[in-house]
Amino acid sequence: MEWNFRNGIPIYTQIIDEMTMRIASGAYQSGEKLPSVRDLAMDAGVNPNTMQSALAELERRGLVFSERTSGRFVTKEDGVLKQLHEDLAKKYFEELAEKLRKIGMTGEEIAGAVKRWLEDIR
Amino acid sequence: MARIEINNLTKEFGTLTALDSVALELEKGQIVGLLGPNGSGKTTLIKILNGLLTPTAGNVLINGMEPGVETKRVVAYLPDRNALPDYMNTQQLIDLYQDFFTDFNRTKAEDMVLDLGIDMKQQMKRMSKGTKEKLQLCLVMAREADVYLLDEPIGGVDPATRDYILRTIISNYNEDAVVIISTHLISDIESVLDDVIFLKEGKVVLHRNAEDIREETGESVDQLFREVFRC
């Protein structure tokens, strides 16, 4: 899996987003053990302290949990993962809607267009 | 006690002031970028920390001690140019390091040399510039030191090796050590840094956490550097 960091955004934030995405997409499965902080830091080419604080934040958000001796794991709570999917979907939709409104589409036009496009893409 | 303490440090070479009242405290457990344009005093500062130059005024303390035999035991130094006997081959240089430094981890050095495809039997003087740099870095990073002073560690190597070197620095990082990397190739290394120090004409103009800089300015350290040092 590739890590790509953009300029001018705290790396901490970008790690949280990337890890969240990996958990949501199932790249890291429910209950799976995560690589160590050092290995993740090496893989991403980032400072281990930054990786550590990003993982601590994911833990605070309930997406991962740690066991004292054996490391960090992806949550097994279906509710948390379901909520994560909803939150992400909402975020993406908001971004899309905002852009479409900017070019002058109404809510109704957007709804119709989304339906049409989905069929096209399929 | 800070791992490194720099108090009111000034270094003059004749009429040139290379360092001007520098004051810094560096705690253990971090990777620090010492950043500045050519001639800003980076190498002078590193040489003073390593005891190769003596201050004109002020002092530096490593683990509370002025640079000397005791501090060299715990400081791993990568000079900005080769200082090793280049008639030796890789194997002999590893032996040399093992003789000199009690904290040298031979297995680590051999692993790195192998990863980077450096020939154990090749004489250093027959190596390319990049390979020489890689070998020196392997030797330095294979020490289990309290302080790593890396003067331009990525200047002459290709991007793939640069990545390997950065990963080596990350993997060798430990909570008790402080790693100081001097460079002007900021965009390549900024993601591994905790703190950055900007040196300008011998003065510290900024000492901050890299993430805080990105958070507050919305810029990369590299972009900020280009602004501060615009010619």
mmCIF file of N, CA and C in Angstrom, chain A residues 30-31 62-63 75-86:
data_model
loop_
_atom_site.group_PDB
_atom_site.id
_atom_site.type_symbol
_atom_site.label_atom_id
_atom_site.label_comp_id
_atom_site.label_asym_id
_atom_site.label_seq_id
_atom_site.Cartn_x
_atom_site.Cartn_y
_atom_site.Cartn_z
ATOM 1 N N SER A 30 -11.440 -6.190 10.078
ATOM 2 C CA SER A 30 -11.916 -6.158 11.455
ATOM 3 C C SER A 30 -11.163 -7.179 12.311
ATOM 4 N N GLY A 31 -10.600 -6.698 13.417
ATOM 5 C CA GLY A 31 -9.883 -7.604 14.324
ATOM 6 C C GLY A 31 -8.443 -7.890 13.937
ATOM 7 N N GLY A 62 -11.862 4.986 18.615
ATOM 8 C CA GLY A 62 -12.463 3.658 18.702
ATOM 9 C C GLY A 62 -12.244 2.782 17.480
ATOM 10 N N LEU A 63 -11.430 3.248 16.528
ATOM 11 C CA LEU A 63 -11.207 2.446 15.320
ATOM 12 C C LEU A 63 -10.180 1.334 15.547
ATOM 13 N N THR A 75 -10.664 -2.481 15.306
ATOM 14 C CA THR A 75 -11.838 -2.773 16.132
ATOM 15 C C THR A 75 -12.656 -3.935 15.563
ATOM 16 N N LYS A 76 -13.319 -4.661 16.460
ATOM 17 C CA LYS A 76 -14.209 -5.746 16.025
ATOM 18 C C LYS A 76 -15.659 -5.309 16.137
ATOM 19 N N GLU A 77 -15.868 -4.087 16.590
ATOM 20 C CA GLU A 77 -17.241 -3.598 16.798
ATOM 21 C C GLU A 77 -17.879 -3.259 15.454
ATOM 22 N N ASP A 78 -18.900 -3.998 15.089
ATOM 23 C CA ASP A 78 -19.586 -3.734 13.824
ATOM 24 C C ASP A 78 -20.182 -2.330 13.812
ATOM 25 N N GLY A 79 -20.710 -1.921 14.970
ATOM 26 C CA GLY A 79 -21.333 -0.605 15.060
ATOM 27 C C GLY A 79 -20.359 0.504 14.682
ATOM 28 N N VAL A 80 -19.114 0.402 15.172
ATOM 29 C CA VAL A 80 -18.091 1.423 14.895
ATOM 30 C C VAL A 80 -17.778 1.458 13.406
ATOM 31 N N LEU A 81 -17.648 0.279 12.807
ATOM 32 C CA LEU A 81 -17.311 0.215 11.382
ATOM 33 C C LEU A 81 -18.467 0.731 10.528
ATOM 34 N N LYS A 82 -19.686 0.417 10.952
ATOM 35 C CA LYS A 82 -20.853 0.891 10.215
ATOM 36 C C LYS A 82 -20.924 2.425 10.270
ATOM 37 N N GLN A 83 -20.691 2.943 11.459
ATOM 38 C CA GLN A 83 -20.696 4.394 11.636
ATOM 39 C C GLN A 83 -19.608 5.041 10.774
ATOM 40 N N LEU A 84 -18.453 4.387 10.731
ATOM 41 C CA LEU A 84 -17.339 4.890 9.929
ATOM 42 C C LEU A 84 -17.735 4.980 8.455
ATOM 43 N N HIS A 85 -18.374 3.942 7.950
ATOM 44 C CA HIS A 85 -18.822 3.951 6.560
ATOM 45 C C HIS A 85 -19.804 5.074 6.302
ATOM 46 N N GLU A 86 -20.727 5.251 7.232
ATOM 47 C CA GLU A 86 -21.713 6.324 7.065
ATOM 48 C C GLU A 86 -21.041 7.692 7.054
#
